[in-house]
Amino acid sequence: MVPFIVAARELSFRKAASELGVTPAAISQSIAQFERRLGFSLFYRLTREVRLTDEGLRLFEILRTQVEELDHALSLASEISLKPSGTIRLSAYTCFGSQWLVPILADFLQLYPGINLDMRFGYDLADNDKVDIVVRSGLPEKSPLEYHEVMKMRSVIVAAPSYLSRMGVPRIVKDLAYHTHVILDNGEGPIPWFYRERQPGSSERFVRDKLVRTPRSPSQVIVRGHVDVSHEIGYFGIGLTMVNDEVVKDALTSGKLVQVLESEQFHLGNVTSNNLYVGCRGPGKMTNRETLLFRHIHDGLQARQLPDHRAPAWRG
C-alpha cells in the first residue's frame, strides 16, 4: 500500500523507489501484486510515464486522507508525552467572555501553564485563519471553522420589577409598542426584535416571523456594541430589553429581572438560532493544545446549564 501511495503522489515508479530506498523493479512488483489483490489496475503504464486510472485516483484520494490523519494522530501522540505549550488565539462575544469564559480559562491556565492565550472579546468576531477557537451565539453564514452547539438558548424579553410596576406588564406582543425598548446596536444599526406568529387556533404551530413594532411612546434607548450593558440598563428600570435567557439566568432567579410574554418565541435580527456554539478547526486538524482548550471550554459551558437543556456531547 505504501509503494502505491508514494508512486501515485509522485506519478513515478523511479521517484517512489528513490524515496523508499528500493529499486524501481521492486516498486513495480509490489504495485502489480496490490492490483491483483484488488482486482483492477491502478496505473496506466506508458513508455515514459505512469498515470492513475480512475479507480487508482479514487483509491489514492481515500488512502491519502487516511495517511494524513494517521500522521496527525502520531504527531498529537508525540505531544502527549510533553507539556503542552504555545499560543492559542481565542475570539468570543464580550458577554460570554466576561461572564462565563474567564473562570473557565483561568482554570485551564492553571492546568497548562505552558500555554499562552491570545484573547479577543467583542461582537465583530473573526472567523478566519487568524483565530483558532471562537465562542459565539448563532452560526455565521460562511466560516472555515467547524461549529459545535454547546448550549441551547432562547431570546427573552426582560425588565426590572420597578419598571413593570410603573409601566405595567405587557400581556400580548402588540403591547410592546407602548413600552420603552433598550435596543442593541452592533455597529450596523439597531437590531430589530422579531417574534414567531402562531397559526390561528394553534398554540404550538408557528407560521412566520414578524417584526415587533417599535415604540410609539415613549422612546427607544440604543446601546452600541455591548449586549451585557443592555440588560444591566434594564436593572435600573429604564425599559424592556431582549437578551439570551442564559445571560440573565442569575438575574431572573434572584428576581432582579422579570421575564414577560414567556409563552412567545422571540429572536434578535435575522438570526433565528441564538444557541451558543464553539468553533474550531475540527477533529484531525487541531493541535493538541487546541483540542485540550476546546474540550475544556465545551465541558465548562455545558456544566453551567441544566441537563435537559444541554446540547449533544462532542464526539471529537
PDB file of C-alpha atoms in Angstrom:
ATOM      1  CA  MET A   1       0.000   0.000   0.000  1.00  0.00           C
ATOM      2  CA  VAL A   2       2.799   2.450   0.838  1.00  0.00           C
ATOM      3  CA  PRO A   3       4.558   1.948  -2.555  1.00  0.00           C
ATOM      4  CA  PHE A   4       1.257   2.718  -4.290  1.00  0.00           C
ATOM      5  CA  ILE A   5       0.638   5.891  -2.260  1.00  0.00           C
ATOM      6  CA  VAL A   6       4.144   7.245  -2.936  1.00  0.00           C
ATOM      7  CA  ALA A   7       4.057   6.303  -6.628  1.00  0.00           C
ATOM      8  CA  ALA A   8       0.590   7.856  -7.018  1.00  0.00           C
ATOM      9  CA  ARG A   9       1.759  11.044  -5.339  1.00  0.00           C
ATOM     10  CA  GLU A  10       4.890  11.316  -7.468  1.00  0.00           C
ATOM     11  CA  LEU A  11       3.411   9.723 -10.629  1.00  0.00           C
ATOM     12  CA  SER A  12       6.737   7.945 -10.992  1.00  0.00           C
ATOM     13  CA  PHE A  13       7.929   4.472 -10.002  1.00  0.00           C
ATOM     14  CA  ARG A  14      11.515   5.696 -10.139  1.00  0.00           C
ATOM     15  CA  LYS A  15      10.903   8.599  -7.710  1.00  0.00           C
ATOM     16  CA  ALA A  16       8.912   6.321  -5.408  1.00  0.00           C
ATOM     17  CA  ALA A  17      11.785   3.844  -5.383  1.00  0.00           C
ATOM     18  CA  SER A  18      14.266   6.603  -4.562  1.00  0.00           C
ATOM     19  CA  GLU A  19      12.107   7.887  -1.689  1.00  0.00           C
ATOM     20  CA  LEU A  20      11.576   4.426  -0.205  1.00  0.00           C
ATOM     21  CA  GLY A  21      15.160   3.246  -0.760  1.00  0.00           C
ATOM     22  CA  VAL A  22      14.329   0.314  -3.070  1.00  0.00           C
ATOM     23  CA  THR A  23      14.643  -0.410  -6.787  1.00  0.00           C
ATOM     24  CA  PRO A  24      12.053   0.665  -9.386  1.00  0.00           C
ATOM     25  CA  ALA A  25      11.520  -3.026 -10.172  1.00  0.00           C
ATOM     26  CA  ALA A  26      10.581  -3.679  -6.532  1.00  0.00           C
ATOM     27  CA  ILE A  27       8.040  -0.833  -6.665  1.00  0.00           C
ATOM     28  CA  SER A  28       6.559  -2.163  -9.908  1.00  0.00           C
ATOM     29  CA  GLN A  29       6.309  -5.696  -8.496  1.00  0.00           C
ATOM     30  CA  SER A  30       4.719  -4.509  -5.259  1.00  0.00           C
ATOM     31  CA  ILE A  31       2.093  -2.447  -7.114  1.00  0.00           C
ATOM     32  CA  ALA A  32       1.367  -5.326  -9.501  1.00  0.00           C
ATOM     33  CA  GLN A  33       0.708  -7.616  -6.507  1.00  0.00           C
ATOM     34  CA  PHE A  34      -1.548  -4.930  -4.980  1.00  0.00           C
ATOM     35  CA  GLU A  35      -3.511  -4.675  -8.263  1.00  0.00           C
ATOM     36  CA  ARG A  36      -4.019  -8.448  -8.420  1.00  0.00           C
ATOM     37  CA  ARG A  37      -5.272  -8.367  -4.851  1.00  0.00           C
ATOM     38  CA  LEU A  38      -7.742  -5.563  -5.660  1.00  0.00           C
ATOM     39  CA  GLY A  39      -8.857  -6.984  -8.995  1.00  0.00           C
ATOM     40  CA  PHE A  40      -8.339  -3.811 -11.065  1.00  0.00           C
ATOM     41  CA  SER A  41      -5.497  -1.709 -12.499  1.00  0.00           C
ATOM     42  CA  LEU A  42      -4.228   1.330 -10.625  1.00  0.00           C
ATOM     43  CA  PHE A  43      -1.897   2.812 -13.251  1.00  0.00           C
ATOM     44  CA  TYR A  44      -1.665   3.246 -16.987  1.00  0.00           C
ATOM     45  CA  ARG A  45       1.940   2.238 -17.734  1.00  0.00           C
ATOM     46  CA  LEU A  46       3.228   4.324 -20.649  1.00  0.00           C
ATOM     47  CA  THR A  47       6.686   4.399 -22.212  1.00  0.00           C
ATOM     48  CA  ARG A  48       7.992   7.412 -20.338  1.00  0.00           C
ATOM     49  CA  GLU A  49       5.426   7.897 -17.564  1.00  0.00           C
ATOM     50  CA  VAL A  50       2.677   6.360 -15.485  1.00  0.00           C
ATOM     51  CA  ARG A  51      -0.809   7.778 -14.929  1.00  0.00           C
ATOM     52  CA  LEU A  52      -3.508   6.833 -12.467  1.00  0.00           C
ATOM     53  CA  THR A  53      -6.612   5.059 -13.695  1.00  0.00           C
ATOM     54  CA  ASP A  54      -9.975   6.378 -12.478  1.00  0.00           C
ATOM     55  CA  GLU A  55     -10.049   3.583  -9.889  1.00  0.00           C
ATOM     56  CA  GLY A  56      -6.480   4.336  -8.892  1.00  0.00           C
ATOM     57  CA  LEU A  57      -7.239   8.037  -8.448  1.00  0.00           C
ATOM     58  CA  ARG A  58     -10.258   7.345  -6.211  1.00  0.00           C
ATOM     59  CA  LEU A  59      -8.281   4.897  -4.088  1.00  0.00           C
ATOM     60  CA  PHE A  60      -5.379   7.334  -3.788  1.00  0.00           C
ATOM     61  CA  GLU A  61      -7.666  10.125  -2.537  1.00  0.00           C
ATOM     62  CA  ILE A  62      -9.134   7.817   0.112  1.00  0.00           C
ATOM     63  CA  LEU A  63      -5.778   6.477   1.288  1.00  0.00           C
ATOM     64  CA  ARG A  64      -4.081   9.879   1.223  1.00  0.00           C
ATOM     65  CA  THR A  65      -6.699  11.306   3.611  1.00  0.00           C
ATOM     66  CA  GLN A  66      -6.281   8.358   5.963  1.00  0.00           C
ATOM     67  CA  VAL A  67      -2.495   8.650   5.910  1.00  0.00           C
ATOM     68  CA  GLU A  68      -2.668  12.383   6.660  1.00  0.00           C
ATOM     69  CA  GLU A  69      -4.986  11.712   9.603  1.00  0.00           C
ATOM     70  CA  LEU A  70      -2.641   8.986  10.847  1.00  0.00           C
ATOM     71  CA  ASP A  71       0.337  11.335  10.611  1.00  0.00           C
ATOM     72  CA  HIS A  72      -1.618  13.973  12.547  1.00  0.00           C
ATOM     73  CA  ALA A  73      -2.589  11.418  15.200  1.00  0.00           C
ATOM     74  CA  LEU A  74       1.035  10.342  15.576  1.00  0.00           C
ATOM     75  CA  SER A  75       2.042  13.990  15.884  1.00  0.00           C
ATOM     76  CA  LEU A  76      -0.511  14.508  18.654  1.00  0.00           C
ATOM     77  CA  ALA A  77       0.647  11.345  20.371  1.00  0.00           C
ATOM     78  CA  SER A  78       4.206  12.641  20.418  1.00  0.00           C
ATOM     79  CA  GLU A  79       2.960  15.846  22.093  1.00  0.00           C
ATOM     80  CA  ILE A  80       1.158  13.949  24.851  1.00  0.00           C
ATOM     81  CA  SER A  81       4.440  12.984  26.476  1.00  0.00           C
ATOM     82  CA  LEU A  82       5.422  16.662  26.567  1.00  0.00           C
ATOM     83  CA  LYS A  83       3.889  19.526  28.477  1.00  0.00           C
ATOM     84  CA  PRO A  84       1.537  21.423  26.126  1.00  0.00           C
ATOM     85  CA  SER A  85       2.913  24.813  25.118  1.00  0.00           C
ATOM     86  CA  GLY A  86       2.450  27.514  22.536  1.00  0.00           C
ATOM     87  CA  THR A  87      -0.187  30.154  21.798  1.00  0.00           C
ATOM     88  CA  ILE A  88      -3.906  29.696  21.151  1.00  0.00           C
ATOM     89  CA  ARG A  89      -5.889  32.528  19.557  1.00  0.00           C
ATOM     90  CA  LEU A  90      -9.372  32.759  21.056  1.00  0.00           C
ATOM     91  CA  SER A  91     -12.229  35.041  19.999  1.00  0.00           C
ATOM     92  CA  ALA A  92     -15.515  35.382  21.902  1.00  0.00           C
ATOM     93  CA  TYR A  93     -18.539  37.611  22.356  1.00  0.00           C
ATOM     94  CA  THR A  94     -17.917  40.071  25.181  1.00  0.00           C
ATOM     95  CA  CYS A  95     -20.831  38.973  27.389  1.00  0.00           C
ATOM     96  CA  PHE A  96     -19.785  35.307  27.247  1.00  0.00           C
ATOM     97  CA  GLY A  97     -16.146  36.184  27.775  1.00  0.00           C
ATOM     98  CA  SER A  98     -16.551  38.281  30.904  1.00  0.00           C
ATOM     99  CA  GLN A  99     -19.359  36.285  32.478  1.00  0.00           C
ATOM    100  CA  TRP A 100     -18.553  32.658  31.622  1.00  0.00           C
ATOM    101  CA  LEU A 101     -15.248  32.168  29.847  1.00  0.00           C
ATOM    102  CA  VAL A 102     -12.838  33.946  32.189  1.00  0.00           C
ATOM    103  CA  PRO A 103     -13.323  31.437  35.065  1.00  0.00           C
ATOM    104  CA  ILE A 104     -13.031  28.517  32.615  1.00  0.00           C
ATOM    105  CA  LEU A 105      -9.866  29.942  31.047  1.00  0.00           C
ATOM    106  CA  ALA A 106      -8.299  30.694  34.439  1.00  0.00           C
ATOM    107  CA  ASP A 107      -8.790  27.047  35.406  1.00  0.00           C
ATOM    108  CA  PHE A 108      -7.321  25.922  32.068  1.00  0.00           C
ATOM    109  CA  LEU A 109      -4.180  28.034  32.502  1.00  0.00           C
ATOM    110  CA  GLN A 110      -3.602  26.564  35.952  1.00  0.00           C
ATOM    111  CA  LEU A 111      -3.717  23.085  34.414  1.00  0.00           C
ATOM    112  CA  TYR A 112      -1.483  24.033  31.456  1.00  0.00           C
ATOM    113  CA  PRO A 113       0.810  26.918  32.475  1.00  0.00           C
ATOM    114  CA  GLY A 114       2.938  26.499  29.340  1.00  0.00           C
ATOM    115  CA  ILE A 115       0.106  27.632  27.070  1.00  0.00           C
ATOM    116  CA  ASN A 116      -0.383  31.296  26.162  1.00  0.00           C
ATOM    117  CA  LEU A 117      -3.827  32.648  25.312  1.00  0.00           C
ATOM    118  CA  ASP A 118      -4.329  35.490  22.828  1.00  0.00           C
ATOM    119  CA  MET A 119      -7.906  36.510  23.716  1.00  0.00           C
ATOM    120  CA  ARG A 120     -10.086  38.901  21.744  1.00  0.00           C
ATOM    121  CA  PHE A 121     -13.526  39.879  23.038  1.00  0.00           C
ATOM    122  CA  GLY A 122     -16.060  41.836  21.007  1.00  0.00           C
ATOM    123  CA  TYR A 123     -19.027  41.452  18.664  1.00  0.00           C
ATOM    124  CA  ASP A 124     -17.205  41.693  15.333  1.00  0.00           C
ATOM    125  CA  LEU A 125     -15.684  38.219  15.519  1.00  0.00           C
ATOM    126  CA  ALA A 126     -13.118  36.980  13.021  1.00  0.00           C
ATOM    127  CA  ASP A 127     -13.808  33.555  11.522  1.00  0.00           C
ATOM    128  CA  ASN A 128     -10.601  33.011   9.558  1.00  0.00           C
ATOM    129  CA  ASP A 129      -7.131  31.510   9.739  1.00  0.00           C
ATOM    130  CA  LYS A 130      -6.075  34.156  12.280  1.00  0.00           C
ATOM    131  CA  VAL A 131      -8.158  32.602  15.074  1.00  0.00           C
ATOM    132  CA  ASP A 132      -8.079  29.061  16.474  1.00  0.00           C
ATOM    133  CA  ILE A 133     -11.252  28.899  18.592  1.00  0.00           C
ATOM    134  CA  VAL A 134     -14.394  31.071  18.536  1.00  0.00           C
ATOM    135  CA  VAL A 135     -17.240  31.223  21.078  1.00  0.00           C
ATOM    136  CA  ARG A 136     -20.388  32.873  19.726  1.00  0.00           C
ATOM    137  CA  SER A 137     -24.173  32.724  19.623  1.00  0.00           C
ATOM    138  CA  GLY A 138     -25.731  31.878  16.277  1.00  0.00           C
ATOM    139  CA  LEU A 139     -23.948  30.458  13.244  1.00  0.00           C
ATOM    140  CA  PRO A 140     -22.079  32.594  10.707  1.00  0.00           C
ATOM    141  CA  GLU A 141     -23.133  32.260   7.067  1.00  0.00           C
ATOM    142  CA  LYS A 142     -19.631  31.225   5.985  1.00  0.00           C
ATOM    143  CA  SER A 143     -16.655  30.133   8.036  1.00  0.00           C
ATOM    144  CA  PRO A 144     -13.555  27.944   7.633  1.00  0.00           C
ATOM    145  CA  LEU A 145     -14.206  26.712  11.187  1.00  0.00           C
ATOM    146  CA  GLU A 146     -16.354  23.787  12.267  1.00  0.00           C
ATOM    147  CA  TYR A 147     -19.002  24.822  14.800  1.00  0.00           C
ATOM    148  CA  HIS A 148     -20.344  22.645  17.616  1.00  0.00           C
ATOM    149  CA  GLU A 149     -23.501  23.536  19.524  1.00  0.00           C
ATOM    150  CA  VAL A 150     -22.661  23.642  23.218  1.00  0.00           C
ATOM    151  CA  MET A 151     -25.624  25.352  24.866  1.00  0.00           C
ATOM    152  CA  LYS A 152     -29.255  25.826  23.893  1.00  0.00           C
ATOM    153  CA  MET A 153     -30.530  29.359  24.447  1.00  0.00           C
ATOM    154  CA  ARG A 154     -33.574  31.417  23.543  1.00  0.00           C
ATOM    155  CA  SER A 155     -34.208  35.129  23.321  1.00  0.00           C
ATOM    156  CA  VAL A 156     -36.371  36.522  26.104  1.00  0.00           C
ATOM    157  CA  ILE A 157     -37.736  39.974  26.933  1.00  0.00           C
ATOM    158  CA  VAL A 158     -36.977  41.120  30.468  1.00  0.00           C
ATOM    159  CA  ALA A 159     -37.380  44.180  32.653  1.00  0.00           C
ATOM    160  CA  ALA A 160     -36.812  45.281  36.230  1.00  0.00           C
ATOM    161  CA  PRO A 161     -39.766  44.872  38.647  1.00  0.00           C
ATOM    162  CA  SER A 162     -39.704  48.647  39.224  1.00  0.00           C
ATOM    163  CA  TYR A 163     -40.279  49.323  35.516  1.00  0.00           C
ATOM    164  CA  LEU A 164     -43.173  46.853  35.282  1.00  0.00           C
ATOM    165  CA  SER A 165     -44.762  48.322  38.401  1.00  0.00           C
ATOM    166  CA  ARG A 166     -44.570  51.785  36.856  1.00  0.00           C
ATOM    167  CA  MET A 167     -45.470  50.995  33.230  1.00  0.00           C
ATOM    168  CA  GLY A 168     -47.480  47.780  33.518  1.00  0.00           C
ATOM    169  CA  VAL A 169     -46.795  44.246  32.272  1.00  0.00           C
ATOM    170  CA  PRO A 170     -47.304  43.608  28.525  1.00  0.00           C
ATOM    171  CA  ARG A 171     -49.870  40.826  28.044  1.00  0.00           C
ATOM    172  CA  ILE A 172     -49.688  40.433  24.264  1.00  0.00           C
ATOM    173  CA  VAL A 173     -46.989  41.214  21.688  1.00  0.00           C
ATOM    174  CA  LYS A 174     -48.829  44.341  20.482  1.00  0.00           C
ATOM    175  CA  ASP A 175     -48.466  45.818  23.977  1.00  0.00           C
ATOM    176  CA  LEU A 176     -44.694  46.088  23.390  1.00  0.00           C
ATOM    177  CA  ALA A 177     -45.294  49.124  21.155  1.00  0.00           C
ATOM    178  CA  TYR A 178     -46.270  51.114  24.249  1.00  0.00           C
ATOM    179  CA  HIS A 179     -43.073  50.381  26.204  1.00  0.00           C
ATOM    180  CA  THR A 180     -39.530  51.682  26.132  1.00  0.00           C
ATOM    181  CA  HIS A 181     -37.186  49.285  24.317  1.00  0.00           C
ATOM    182  CA  VAL A 182     -33.491  49.010  25.224  1.00  0.00           C
ATOM    183  CA  ILE A 183     -32.087  48.149  21.777  1.00  0.00           C
ATOM    184  CA  LEU A 184     -28.640  46.761  20.927  1.00  0.00           C
ATOM    185  CA  ASP A 185     -26.694  48.324  18.039  1.00  0.00           C
ATOM    186  CA  ASN A 186     -23.949  46.019  16.724  1.00  0.00           C
ATOM    187  CA  GLY A 187     -22.298  48.720  14.630  1.00  0.00           C
ATOM    188  CA  GLU A 188     -24.529  48.158  11.594  1.00  0.00           C
ATOM    189  CA  GLY A 189     -27.596  49.777  13.138  1.00  0.00           C
ATOM    190  CA  PRO A 190     -30.145  48.911  15.822  1.00  0.00           C
ATOM    191  CA  ILE A 191     -31.007  45.192  15.827  1.00  0.00           C
ATOM    192  CA  PRO A 192     -34.771  44.736  15.383  1.00  0.00           C
ATOM    193  CA  TRP A 193     -36.864  42.395  17.501  1.00  0.00           C
ATOM    194  CA  PHE A 194     -38.870  39.596  15.907  1.00  0.00           C
ATOM    195  CA  TYR A 195     -41.456  37.182  17.207  1.00  0.00           C
ATOM    196  CA  ARG A 196     -42.897  33.988  15.734  1.00  0.00           C
ATOM    197  CA  GLU A 197     -46.547  34.314  14.797  1.00  0.00           C
ATOM    198  CA  ARG A 198     -48.711  31.324  15.630  1.00  0.00           C
ATOM    199  CA  GLN A 199     -51.221  29.784  13.286  1.00  0.00           C
ATOM    200  CA  PRO A 200     -54.755  30.900  14.278  1.00  0.00           C
ATOM    201  CA  GLY A 201     -56.280  28.437  16.721  1.00  0.00           C
ATOM    202  CA  SER A 202     -52.951  26.715  17.475  1.00  0.00           C
ATOM    203  CA  SER A 203     -50.707  27.223  20.480  1.00  0.00           C
ATOM    204  CA  GLU A 204     -47.842  25.156  19.015  1.00  0.00           C
ATOM    205  CA  ARG A 205     -47.630  25.678  15.247  1.00  0.00           C
ATOM    206  CA  PHE A 206     -45.716  28.736  14.030  1.00  0.00           C
ATOM    207  CA  VAL A 207     -46.183  30.106  10.537  1.00  0.00           C
ATOM    208  CA  ARG A 208     -43.840  33.079  10.117  1.00  0.00           C
ATOM    209  CA  ASP A 209     -41.573  35.626  11.802  1.00  0.00           C
ATOM    210  CA  LYS A 210     -42.958  39.127  12.318  1.00  0.00           C
ATOM    211  CA  LEU A 211     -41.264  42.342  13.336  1.00  0.00           C
ATOM    212  CA  VAL A 212     -42.026  43.668  16.807  1.00  0.00           C
ATOM    213  CA  ARG A 213     -43.373  47.187  16.276  1.00  0.00           C
ATOM    214  CA  THR A 214     -41.125  49.957  17.545  1.00  0.00           C
ATOM    215  CA  PRO A 215     -42.385  52.012  20.480  1.00  0.00           C
ATOM    216  CA  ARG A 216     -44.955  54.723  19.750  1.00  0.00           C
ATOM    217  CA  SER A 217     -44.375  56.293  23.130  1.00  0.00           C
ATOM    218  CA  PRO A 218     -42.058  56.604  24.947  1.00  0.00           C
ATOM    219  CA  SER A 219     -38.755  56.205  23.065  1.00  0.00           C
ATOM    220  CA  GLN A 220     -36.029  53.658  22.400  1.00  0.00           C
ATOM    221  CA  VAL A 221     -32.728  53.501  24.268  1.00  0.00           C
ATOM    222  CA  ILE A 222     -29.867  52.483  21.944  1.00  0.00           C
ATOM    223  CA  VAL A 223     -26.891  50.580  23.358  1.00  0.00           C
ATOM    224  CA  ARG A 224     -23.976  50.359  20.950  1.00  0.00           C
ATOM    225  CA  GLY A 225     -21.631  47.360  20.999  1.00  0.00           C
ATOM    226  CA  HIS A 226     -22.256  45.687  24.361  1.00  0.00           C
ATOM    227  CA  VAL A 227     -25.203  43.352  24.872  1.00  0.00           C
ATOM    228  CA  ASP A 228     -24.279  42.889  28.540  1.00  0.00           C
ATOM    229  CA  VAL A 229     -24.769  46.641  29.087  1.00  0.00           C
ATOM    230  CA  SER A 230     -28.275  46.465  27.601  1.00  0.00           C
ATOM    231  CA  HIS A 231     -29.581  44.139  30.304  1.00  0.00           C
ATOM    232  CA  GLU A 232     -27.621  45.974  33.011  1.00  0.00           C
ATOM    233  CA  ILE A 233     -29.500  49.129  31.996  1.00  0.00           C
ATOM    234  CA  GLY A 234     -32.663  47.096  32.418  1.00  0.00           C
ATOM    235  CA  TYR A 235     -31.772  46.568  36.093  1.00  0.00           C
ATOM    236  CA  PHE A 236     -32.449  50.250  36.731  1.00  0.00           C
ATOM    237  CA  GLY A 237     -35.995  50.196  35.422  1.00  0.00           C
ATOM    238  CA  ILE A 238     -35.370  52.080  32.187  1.00  0.00           C
ATOM    239  CA  GLY A 239     -37.232  49.721  29.849  1.00  0.00           C
ATOM    240  CA  LEU A 240     -37.656  46.283  28.280  1.00  0.00           C
ATOM    241  CA  THR A 241     -34.678  44.523  26.701  1.00  0.00           C
ATOM    242  CA  MET A 242     -34.255  41.330  24.682  1.00  0.00           C
ATOM    243  CA  VAL A 243     -31.349  39.035  25.611  1.00  0.00           C
ATOM    244  CA  ASN A 244     -30.425  35.353  25.659  1.00  0.00           C
ATOM    245  CA  ASP A 245     -32.011  33.611  28.635  1.00  0.00           C
ATOM    246  CA  GLU A 246     -28.717  32.107  29.835  1.00  0.00           C
ATOM    247  CA  VAL A 247     -27.114  35.566  30.028  1.00  0.00           C
ATOM    248  CA  VAL A 248     -29.701  36.751  32.562  1.00  0.00           C
ATOM    249  CA  LYS A 249     -30.415  33.409  34.258  1.00  0.00           C
ATOM    250  CA  ASP A 250     -28.983  34.507  37.606  1.00  0.00           C
ATOM    251  CA  ALA A 251     -30.824  37.849  37.490  1.00  0.00           C
ATOM    252  CA  LEU A 252     -34.114  36.073  36.747  1.00  0.00           C
ATOM    253  CA  THR A 253     -33.557  33.589  39.562  1.00  0.00           C
ATOM    254  CA  SER A 254     -32.830  36.369  42.068  1.00  0.00           C
ATOM    255  CA  GLY A 255     -35.785  38.467  40.903  1.00  0.00           C
ATOM    256  CA  LYS A 256     -33.589  41.336  39.781  1.00  0.00           C
ATOM    257  CA  LEU A 257     -35.177  40.978  36.349  1.00  0.00           C
ATOM    258  CA  VAL A 258     -38.561  39.572  35.317  1.00  0.00           C
ATOM    259  CA  GLN A 259     -39.375  37.828  32.044  1.00  0.00           C
ATOM    260  CA  VAL A 260     -42.501  38.953  30.176  1.00  0.00           C
ATOM    261  CA  LEU A 261     -44.534  37.215  27.455  1.00  0.00           C
ATOM    262  CA  GLU A 262     -42.963  33.882  28.388  1.00  0.00           C
ATOM    263  CA  SER A 263     -45.142  31.851  26.005  1.00  0.00           C
ATOM    264  CA  GLU A 264     -43.915  33.768  22.935  1.00  0.00           C
ATOM    265  CA  GLN A 265     -40.841  32.978  20.843  1.00  0.00           C
ATOM    266  CA  PHE A 266     -38.553  35.923  20.051  1.00  0.00           C
ATOM    267  CA  HIS A 267     -35.243  36.414  18.280  1.00  0.00           C
ATOM    268  CA  LEU A 268     -32.879  39.289  17.560  1.00  0.00           C
ATOM    269  CA  GLY A 269     -32.360  40.356  13.950  1.00  0.00           C
ATOM    270  CA  ASN A 270     -32.170  37.700  11.248  1.00  0.00           C
ATOM    271  CA  VAL A 271     -30.510  35.090  13.486  1.00  0.00           C
ATOM    272  CA  THR A 272     -33.218  32.531  14.247  1.00  0.00           C
ATOM    273  CA  SER A 273     -30.892  30.353  16.352  1.00  0.00           C
ATOM    274  CA  ASN A 274     -29.431  32.020  19.423  1.00  0.00           C
ATOM    275  CA  ASN A 275     -27.781  28.842  20.696  1.00  0.00           C
ATOM    276  CA  LEU A 276     -24.170  29.029  21.837  1.00  0.00           C
ATOM    277  CA  TYR A 277     -21.502  27.489  19.603  1.00  0.00           C
ATOM    278  CA  VAL A 278     -17.780  26.825  19.848  1.00  0.00           C
ATOM    279  CA  GLY A 279     -15.897  26.946  16.569  1.00  0.00           C
ATOM    280  CA  CYS A 280     -12.631  25.120  15.889  1.00  0.00           C
ATOM    281  CA  ARG A 281     -10.695  23.579  13.023  1.00  0.00           C
ATOM    282  CA  GLY A 282     -12.351  20.222  13.611  1.00  0.00           C
ATOM    283  CA  PRO A 283     -11.073  16.799  14.740  1.00  0.00           C
ATOM    284  CA  GLY A 284      -7.870  15.792  12.979  1.00  0.00           C
ATOM    285  CA  LYS A 285      -6.930  19.404  12.180  1.00  0.00           C
ATOM    286  CA  MET A 286      -6.313  20.891  15.644  1.00  0.00           C
ATOM    287  CA  THR A 287      -3.084  20.788  17.583  1.00  0.00           C
ATOM    288  CA  ASN A 288      -3.042  19.013  20.916  1.00  0.00           C
ATOM    289  CA  ARG A 289      -3.222  22.301  22.848  1.00  0.00           C
ATOM    290  CA  GLU A 290      -6.216  23.479  20.789  1.00  0.00           C
ATOM    291  CA  THR A 291      -8.005  20.181  21.411  1.00  0.00           C
ATOM    292  CA  LEU A 292      -7.388  20.497  25.155  1.00  0.00           C
ATOM    293  CA  LEU A 293      -8.781  24.043  25.249  1.00  0.00           C
ATOM    294  CA  PHE A 294     -11.790  23.194  23.083  1.00  0.00           C
ATOM    295  CA  ARG A 295     -12.768  20.324  25.370  1.00  0.00           C
ATOM    296  CA  HIS A 296     -12.240  22.468  28.460  1.00  0.00           C
ATOM    297  CA  ILE A 297     -14.465  25.263  27.118  1.00  0.00           C
ATOM    298  CA  HIS A 298     -17.071  22.831  25.776  1.00  0.00           C
ATOM    299  CA  ASP A 299     -17.370  20.916  29.042  1.00  0.00           C
ATOM    300  CA  GLY A 300     -17.186  24.066  31.174  1.00  0.00           C
ATOM    301  CA  LEU A 301     -20.030  25.791  29.319  1.00  0.00           C
ATOM    302  CA  GLN A 302     -22.209  22.695  29.372  1.00  0.00           C
ATOM    303  CA  ALA A 303     -21.659  22.316  33.114  1.00  0.00           C
ATOM    304  CA  ARG A 304     -23.388  25.648  33.816  1.00  0.00           C
ATOM    305  CA  GLN A 305     -26.619  24.581  32.066  1.00  0.00           C
ATOM    306  CA  LEU A 306     -29.382  22.247  33.242  1.00  0.00           C
ATOM    307  CA  PRO A 307     -29.008  18.706  31.819  1.00  0.00           C
ATOM    308  CA  ASP A 308     -32.250  18.807  29.810  1.00  0.00           C
ATOM    309  CA  HIS A 309     -31.119  21.996  28.019  1.00  0.00           C
ATOM    310  CA  ARG A 310     -27.637  20.843  27.091  1.00  0.00           C
ATOM    311  CA  ALA A 311     -26.556  20.360  23.518  1.00  0.00           C
ATOM    312  CA  PRO A 312     -25.345  16.908  22.371  1.00  0.00           C
ATOM    313  CA  ALA A 313     -21.920  15.853  23.659  1.00  0.00           C
ATOM    314  CA  TRP A 314     -18.952  16.495  21.392  1.00  0.00           C
ATOM    315  CA  ARG A 315     -17.546  13.272  19.912  1.00  0.00           C
ATOM    316  CA  GLY A 316     -14.267  14.627  18.561  1.00  0.00           C
TER     317      GLY A 316
END
